[in-house]
Short mmCIF file of C-alpha atoms in Angstrom, two decimals:
data_model
loop_
_atom_site.label_atom_id
_atom_site.label_comp_id
_atom_site.label_asym_id
_atom_site.label_seq_id
_atom_site.Cartn_x
_atom_site.Cartn_y
_atom_site.Cartn_z
CA UNK N 1 -17.10 -28.41 6.82
CA UNK N 2 -20.61 -27.49 8.00
CA UNK N 3 -22.13 -24.09 7.37
CA UNK N 4 -21.90 -23.24 11.09
CA UNK N 5 -18.18 -24.00 11.28
CA UNK N 6 -17.65 -22.09 8.03
CA UNK N 7 -19.34 -19.00 9.52
CA UNK N 8 -17.28 -19.28 12.73
CA UNK N 9 -14.09 -19.71 10.73
CA UNK N 10 -14.91 -16.62 8.64
CA UNK N 11 -15.67 -14.53 11.72
CA UNK N 12 -12.53 -15.54 13.59
CA UNK N 13 -10.39 -14.95 10.49
CA UNK N 14 -11.50 -11.32 10.22
CA UNK N 15 -12.40 -10.44 13.80
CA UNK N 16 -10.63 -10.97 17.10
CA UNK N 17 -10.45 -9.89 20.75
CA UNK N 18 -7.50 -9.23 23.04
CA UNK N 19 -9.08 -10.85 26.11
CA UNK N 20 -11.17 -13.89 25.06
CA UNK N 21 -12.14 -14.86 28.62
CA UNK N 22 -14.07 -11.62 29.04
CA UNK N 23 -16.50 -12.86 26.36
CA UNK N 24 -18.00 -15.13 29.00
CA UNK N 25 -19.74 -12.04 30.37
CA UNK N 26 -21.88 -11.92 27.21
CA UNK N 27 -24.32 -14.17 29.09
CA UNK N 28 -25.27 -11.05 31.07
CA UNK N 29 -26.90 -9.72 27.89
CA UNK N 30 -29.82 -12.08 28.63
CA UNK N 31 -30.70 -10.20 31.83
CA UNK N 32 -33.15 -7.78 30.13
CA UNK N 33 -35.20 -10.84 29.11
CA UNK N 34 -35.50 -11.96 32.73
CA UNK N 35 -36.48 -8.64 34.29
CA UNK N 36 -37.02 -4.96 33.69
CA UNK N 37 -35.96 -1.78 35.44
CA UNK N 38 -39.29 -0.20 34.63
CA UNK N 39 -42.19 -0.25 37.08
CA UNK N 40 -44.88 -2.87 36.66
CA UNK N 41 -48.43 -1.82 37.51
CA UNK N 42 -50.89 -4.39 38.90
CA UNK N 43 -53.95 -4.96 36.75
CA UNK N 44 -57.05 -6.73 38.14
CA UNK N 45 -57.67 -8.56 34.88
CA UNK N 46 -55.60 -8.77 31.71
CA UNK N 47 -58.79 -8.49 29.71
CA UNK N 48 -59.25 -4.96 31.03
CA UNK N 49 -55.97 -3.82 29.42
CA UNK N 50 -56.65 -2.36 25.97
CA UNK N 51 -54.56 -3.50 22.99
CA UNK N 52 -51.58 -1.14 22.67
CA UNK N 53 -49.20 -2.12 19.78
CA UNK N 54 -47.05 0.98 20.27
CA UNK N 55 -46.33 0.10 23.90
CA UNK N 56 -45.41 -3.45 22.93
CA UNK N 57 -43.04 -2.18 20.23
CA UNK N 58 -41.41 0.29 22.65
CA UNK N 59 -41.05 -2.43 25.26
CA UNK N 60 -39.32 -4.73 22.76
CA UNK N 61 -37.04 -1.91 21.55
CA UNK N 62 -35.98 -1.03 25.11
CA UNK N 63 -35.32 -4.69 25.89
CA UNK N 64 -33.14 -5.08 22.79
CA UNK N 65 -31.35 -1.82 23.60
CA UNK N 66 -30.50 -3.14 27.06
CA UNK N 67 -29.17 -6.41 25.62
CA UNK N 68 -27.13 -4.56 22.99
CA UNK N 69 -25.72 -2.13 25.58
CA UNK N 70 -24.45 -4.99 27.76
CA UNK N 71 -23.01 -6.83 24.72
CA UNK N 72 -21.25 -3.67 23.49
CA UNK N 73 -19.71 -3.06 26.94
CA UNK N 74 -18.43 -6.63 27.10
CA UNK N 75 -16.97 -6.49 23.57
CA UNK N 76 -15.27 -3.20 24.41
CA UNK N 77 -13.75 -4.68 27.56
CA UNK N 78 -12.62 -7.75 25.58
CA UNK N 79 -10.74 -5.52 23.10
CA UNK N 80 -12.72 -6.16 19.94
CA UNK N 81 -10.75 -5.51 16.74
CA UNK N 82 -10.66 -6.34 13.07
CA UNK N 83 -7.55 -8.26 12.13
CA UNK N 84 -4.94 -7.09 9.65
CA UNK N 85 -5.89 -8.27 6.18
CA UNK N 86 -4.56 -8.39 2.65
CA UNK N 87 -7.11 -7.62 -0.03
CA UNK N 88 -6.41 -8.39 -3.67
CA UNK N 89 -6.89 -5.41 -5.96
CA UNK N 90 -6.48 -4.71 -9.66
CA UNK N 91 -4.66 -1.69 -11.01
CA UNK N 92 -1.95 -0.69 -13.45
CA UNK N 93 1.76 -0.93 -12.81
CA UNK N 94 4.75 -3.28 -12.90
CA UNK N 95 7.48 -4.92 -10.88
CA UNK N 96 10.49 -2.65 -11.25
CA UNK N 97 14.16 -2.77 -10.32
CA UNK N 98 15.87 0.61 -10.11
CA UNK N 99 19.56 0.03 -10.86
CA UNK N 100 21.48 3.14 -9.87
CA UNK N 101 25.02 4.15 -10.76
CA UNK N 102 26.93 5.18 -7.62
CA UNK N 103 30.24 6.03 -9.26
CA UNK N 104 31.89 9.34 -8.36
CA UNK N 105 31.12 10.86 -11.78
CA UNK N 106 27.42 10.97 -10.77
CA UNK N 107 28.35 13.64 -8.21
CA UNK N 108 29.16 16.08 -11.06
CA UNK N 109 26.63 18.17 -12.97
CA UNK N 110 25.77 17.65 -16.62
CA UNK N 111 28.76 19.78 -17.60
CA UNK N 112 30.92 17.17 -15.83
CA UNK N 113 32.03 19.64 -13.16
CA UNK N 114 31.32 19.94 -9.45
CA UNK N 115 27.92 21.65 -9.07
CA UNK N 116 27.92 25.23 -7.81
CA UNK N 117 25.14 27.54 -6.69
CA UNK N 118 21.74 26.19 -7.61
CA UNK N 119 23.13 23.58 -10.03
CA UNK N 120 22.11 19.95 -9.52
CA UNK N 121 24.44 17.02 -9.72
CA UNK N 122 23.35 14.12 -11.91
CA UNK N 123 22.66 11.99 -8.84
CA UNK N 124 20.58 14.76 -7.21
CA UNK N 125 18.50 15.22 -10.36
CA UNK N 126 17.97 11.48 -10.65
CA UNK N 127 17.00 11.30 -6.97
CA UNK N 128 14.39 14.06 -7.29
CA UNK N 129 12.84 12.74 -10.49
CA UNK N 130 12.83 9.07 -9.45
CA UNK N 131 11.05 10.01 -6.22
CA UNK N 132 8.34 11.69 -8.31
CA UNK N 133 8.25 8.65 -10.62
CA UNK N 134 7.66 6.28 -7.69
CA UNK N 135 4.99 8.59 -6.21
CA UNK N 136 3.01 8.36 -9.47
CA UNK N 137 3.03 4.55 -9.37
CA UNK N 138 1.38 3.47 -6.10
CA UNK N 139 0.70 -0.10 -7.24
CA UNK N 140 4.25 -1.02 -8.33
CA UNK N 141 6.50 -3.41 -6.46
CA UNK N 142 9.95 -1.86 -6.58
CA UNK N 143 13.45 -3.07 -5.79
CA UNK N 144 16.55 -0.89 -5.59
CA UNK N 145 20.10 -1.94 -6.45
CA UNK N 146 23.26 0.07 -6.99
CA UNK N 147 26.69 -0.49 -8.48
CA UNK N 148 30.06 1.13 -8.44
CA UNK N 149 33.24 -0.82 -7.82
CA UNK N 150 30.92 -3.77 -7.06
CA UNK N 151 27.15 -4.38 -7.11
CA UNK N 152 25.21 -3.41 -3.98
CA UNK N 153 21.77 -4.88 -3.20
CA UNK N 154 19.80 -2.13 -1.46
CA UNK N 155 16.18 -3.27 -1.31
CA UNK N 156 14.30 -6.36 -2.54
CA UNK N 157 10.99 -6.12 -4.36
CA UNK N 158 8.52 -4.45 -2.02
CA UNK N 159 5.26 -2.53 -2.08
CA UNK N 160 6.31 -0.38 0.90
CA UNK N 161 7.04 2.80 -1.01
CA UNK N 162 8.20 4.71 2.05
CA UNK N 163 11.18 2.33 2.20
CA UNK N 164 11.77 2.82 -1.53
CA UNK N 165 11.72 6.59 -1.00
CA UNK N 166 14.38 6.23 1.71
CA UNK N 167 16.57 4.13 -0.62
CA UNK N 168 16.23 6.68 -3.43
CA UNK N 169 16.99 9.49 -0.98
CA UNK N 170 20.44 7.98 -0.38
CA UNK N 171 21.60 7.87 -4.01
CA UNK N 172 23.23 11.30 -3.92
CA UNK N 173 25.70 10.32 -1.22
CA UNK N 174 29.37 10.56 -2.35
CA UNK N 175 30.12 7.75 -4.77
CA UNK N 176 33.11 5.50 -5.46
CA UNK N 177 35.52 5.48 -8.36
CA UNK N 178 34.58 2.68 -10.78
CA UNK N 179 31.52 1.57 -12.79
CA UNK N 180 30.96 -2.19 -12.82
CA UNK N 181 27.70 -2.05 -14.74
CA UNK N 182 27.89 -5.71 -15.86
CA UNK N 183 27.64 -7.20 -12.39
CA UNK N 184 25.12 -4.52 -11.49
CA UNK N 185 22.84 -5.76 -14.27
CA UNK N 186 23.34 -9.35 -13.12
CA UNK N 187 22.20 -8.30 -9.64
CA UNK N 188 19.13 -6.53 -11.10
CA UNK N 189 18.09 -9.64 -13.06
CA UNK N 190 18.50 -11.81 -9.96
CA UNK N 191 16.06 -9.57 -8.07
CA UNK N 192 13.25 -11.30 -9.99
CA UNK N 193 14.38 -14.81 -9.01
CA UNK N 194 11.62 -15.32 -6.45
CA UNK N 195 8.99 -13.25 -8.24
CA UNK N 196 6.26 -15.60 -9.48
CA UNK N 197 3.52 -13.00 -9.94
CA UNK N 198 2.02 -12.53 -13.39
CA UNK N 199 3.08 -8.93 -13.78
CA UNK N 200 5.15 -6.86 -16.14
CA UNK N 201 8.81 -6.78 -15.08
CA UNK N 202 11.24 -4.02 -15.90
CA UNK N 203 14.78 -2.93 -15.07
CA UNK N 204 15.56 0.79 -15.14
CA UNK N 205 19.29 1.42 -15.38
CA UNK N 206 20.30 4.97 -14.43
CA UNK N 207 23.94 5.66 -15.26
CA UNK N 208 26.22 8.29 -16.73
CA UNK N 209 28.80 5.91 -18.12
CA UNK N 210 29.94 2.35 -18.61
CA UNK N 211 33.02 0.18 -18.55
CA UNK N 212 34.13 -3.00 -20.27
CA UNK N 213 32.06 -6.04 -19.34
CA UNK N 214 33.96 -9.27 -18.87
CA UNK N 215 33.04 -12.01 -21.34
CA UNK N 216 32.00 -14.35 -18.53
CA UNK N 217 29.69 -11.67 -17.15
CA UNK N 218 28.28 -11.13 -20.66
CA UNK N 219 27.46 -14.84 -20.94
CA UNK N 220 25.86 -14.78 -17.46
CA UNK N 221 23.73 -11.80 -18.50
CA UNK N 222 22.61 -13.52 -21.71
CA UNK N 223 21.63 -16.57 -19.71
CA UNK N 224 19.78 -14.43 -17.14
CA UNK N 225 17.95 -12.54 -19.90
CA UNK N 226 16.83 -15.84 -21.46
CA UNK N 227 15.53 -17.12 -18.11
CA UNK N 228 14.06 -13.84 -16.85
CA UNK N 229 12.26 -11.91 -19.60
CA UNK N 230 12.08 -8.26 -18.57
CA UNK N 231 11.71 -4.85 -20.17
CA UNK N 232 15.03 -3.07 -20.04
CA UNK N 233 15.47 0.70 -19.98
CA UNK N 234 18.72 2.63 -19.86
CA UNK N 235 18.57 6.26 -18.82
CA UNK N 236 21.99 7.50 -19.94
CA UNK N 237 22.90 10.75 -18.18
CA UNK N 238 25.32 12.05 -20.78
CA UNK N 239 27.68 14.88 -19.90
CA UNK N 240 27.63 17.77 -22.36
CA UNK N 241 30.32 17.34 -24.98
CA UNK N 242 30.67 13.59 -24.42
CA UNK N 243 29.91 11.09 -27.17
CA UNK N 244 26.37 9.75 -27.22
CA UNK N 245 25.41 6.10 -27.35
CA UNK N 246 23.68 6.63 -30.70
CA UNK N 247 26.68 8.39 -32.33
CA UNK N 248 28.67 6.25 -34.77
CA UNK N 249 32.40 7.05 -34.42
CA UNK N 250 34.82 7.17 -37.37
CA UNK N 251 36.24 3.88 -38.65
CA UNK N 252 38.95 2.50 -36.40
CA UNK N 253 37.63 4.30 -33.31
CA UNK N 254 34.55 2.16 -32.70
CA UNK N 255 36.05 -0.08 -30.02
CA UNK N 256 34.77 -1.02 -26.54
CA UNK N 257 37.83 0.62 -24.99
CA UNK N 258 37.25 3.95 -26.75
CA UNK N 259 33.42 3.97 -26.59
CA UNK N 260 32.29 1.78 -23.67
CA UNK N 261 28.85 3.43 -23.43
CA UNK N 262 28.04 2.82 -27.11
CA UNK N 263 29.17 -0.79 -26.86
CA UNK N 264 27.11 -1.32 -23.69
CA UNK N 265 24.13 -0.05 -25.71
CA UNK N 266 24.92 -2.54 -28.50
CA UNK N 267 25.31 -5.35 -25.99
CA UNK N 268 21.96 -4.59 -24.34
CA UNK N 269 20.35 -4.64 -27.80
CA UNK N 270 21.81 -8.11 -28.35
CA UNK N 271 20.07 -9.58 -25.27
CA UNK N 272 16.83 -10.02 -27.27
CA UNK N 273 14.80 -8.24 -24.63
CA UNK N 274 12.38 -5.34 -25.08
CA UNK N 275 14.99 -2.62 -24.67
CA UNK N 276 14.98 1.13 -24.99
CA UNK N 277 17.70 3.70 -24.27
CA UNK N 278 17.24 7.37 -23.42
CA UNK N 279 19.93 10.03 -23.56
CA UNK N 280 19.59 13.00 -21.24
CA UNK N 281 21.91 15.99 -21.04
CA UNK N 282 19.92 18.06 -18.54
CA UNK N 283 17.49 17.58 -15.63
CA UNK N 284 14.63 18.51 -18.01
CA UNK N 285 15.67 15.75 -20.41
CA UNK N 286 15.83 13.30 -17.51
CA UNK N 287 12.28 14.27 -16.53
CA UNK N 288 11.04 13.72 -20.09
CA UNK N 289 12.74 10.32 -20.30
CA UNK N 290 11.29 9.16 -16.96
CA UNK N 291 7.82 10.36 -18.01
CA UNK N 292 8.11 8.27 -21.19
CA UNK N 293 9.13 5.19 -19.16
CA UNK N 294 6.17 5.88 -16.88
CA UNK N 295 3.84 5.78 -19.90
CA UNK N 296 5.40 2.57 -21.22
CA UNK N 297 4.97 0.60 -17.99
CA UNK N 298 1.21 0.92 -17.44
CA UNK N 299 -0.13 -2.61 -17.77
CA UNK N 300 -2.83 -4.35 -15.70
CA UNK N 301 -1.47 -5.74 -12.46
CA UNK N 302 -2.91 -7.61 -9.48
CA UNK N 303 -1.64 -6.47 -6.13
CA UNK N 304 -2.46 -6.97 -2.47
CA UNK N 305 -3.43 -3.99 -0.38
CA UNK N 306 -2.58 -4.45 3.28
CA UNK N 307 -5.33 -3.20 5.60
CA UNK N 308 -3.98 -2.63 9.12
CA UNK N 309 -5.66 -3.84 12.29
CA UNK N 310 -8.64 -1.72 13.28
CA UNK N 311 -9.41 -1.39 17.02
CA UNK N 312 -13.16 -1.33 17.67
CA UNK N 313 -13.21 -1.08 21.47
CA UNK N 314 -13.80 2.69 21.26
CA UNK N 315 -16.79 2.42 18.90
CA UNK N 316 -18.20 -0.40 21.08
CA UNK N 317 -18.04 1.80 24.20
CA UNK N 318 -19.57 4.69 22.23
CA UNK N 319 -22.49 2.50 21.12
CA UNK N 320 -22.98 1.29 24.68
CA UNK N 321 -23.03 4.91 25.87
CA UNK N 322 -25.72 5.86 23.33
CA UNK N 323 -27.88 2.88 24.27
CA UNK N 324 -27.52 3.54 28.00
CA UNK N 325 -28.49 7.18 27.40
CA UNK N 326 -31.58 5.95 25.52
CA UNK N 327 -32.54 3.68 28.41
CA UNK N 328 -31.91 6.46 30.93
CA UNK N 329 -34.14 8.83 28.94
CA UNK N 330 -36.90 6.21 28.85
CA UNK N 331 -36.56 5.67 32.61
CA UNK N 332 -36.77 9.41 33.34
CA UNK N 333 -39.84 9.68 31.11
CA UNK N 334 -41.62 6.93 33.03
CA UNK N 335 -44.73 8.00 34.98
CA UNK N 336 -46.63 6.17 37.74
CA UNK N 337 -50.29 5.43 37.09
CA UNK N 338 -52.62 7.41 39.39
CA UNK N 339 -54.38 5.34 42.13
CA UNK N 340 -58.12 4.83 41.71
CA UNK N 341 -58.97 7.07 44.68
CA UNK N 342 -56.86 9.89 43.26
CA UNK N 343 -58.42 9.44 39.84
CA UNK N 344 -61.91 9.55 41.38
CA UNK N 345 -61.05 12.69 43.33
CA UNK N 346 -59.96 14.36 40.12
CA UNK N 347 -63.51 13.99 38.69
CA UNK N 348 -65.56 17.17 39.19
CA UNK N 349 -68.30 17.00 41.89
CA UNK N 350 -71.18 17.78 39.53
CA UNK N 351 -70.09 14.95 37.23
CA UNK N 352 -70.03 12.54 40.19
CA UNK N 353 -73.57 13.62 41.17
CA UNK N 354 -74.78 13.16 37.64
CA UNK N 355 -73.31 9.69 37.61
#
């Protein structure tokens, strides 16, 4: 590829017009080279004209201004614009999947009762704090998934955070009865299937409970964890008075049926992934846990910033207007040279006699 074609390719990749045929009028920009709107005064001999660099510079400037004014008008009429682009940037962040529990127990407050007055339900607190979490991480790509009786894909990995905000805004809608966290986790891991970027990946599970995970689902999760290395966080919204995931029950009571949350915690530890669990029994504790996760997931990341199309017809017309005003001012400032007879009459009589 020659240098000329490379320049043309670069220009057409970044710049464009809505009406290409109008560009044919750019030939009119040569008119100021062929003639001038300013008066030309006859001179008997060019040798009689004194050297005037300032006049030559002004003449060249006015000629270029006329050419630029015509070109700007044509580009404005053609609809000049800069095309939409994606620019690679470097920042800090991660690719995250928010896995949200949509079971009916999330509609209760942390005392496991229906919220009254100014009390927040667990889902409302999670919604508010996750929205703040996403707002602090402008460079993340985020997916949203939910689970209840069955897993529900909500949003694939995206850098459009306004869509993520809308998905988070819906998590406090009335939930369903059951908590199928196993298939929910399988859905979260599968969200990274097409993600080939070299970025930190993390799954944030937000749930207030757990249920037994089928052995086949456990094997599928172990296989997915081996194929898709991620950082795994569980934000356990524990109701006050309920057993915690770190509490060791008395002998004979430590069974998956009696303590499903603790055994989910033990299972997640067995996946051989970077895993961390947080227990929260109040909105303040949820905020502290999310802040800690925010600090953990701050690694270098490459991302693409989308720059929207920029219309330049308005600036082109504005430039043409300024240049035309300059030319108009120069035309109004033009003065005709006085004829020789008038110049002679302006000489005082006594000076003429002396001459």
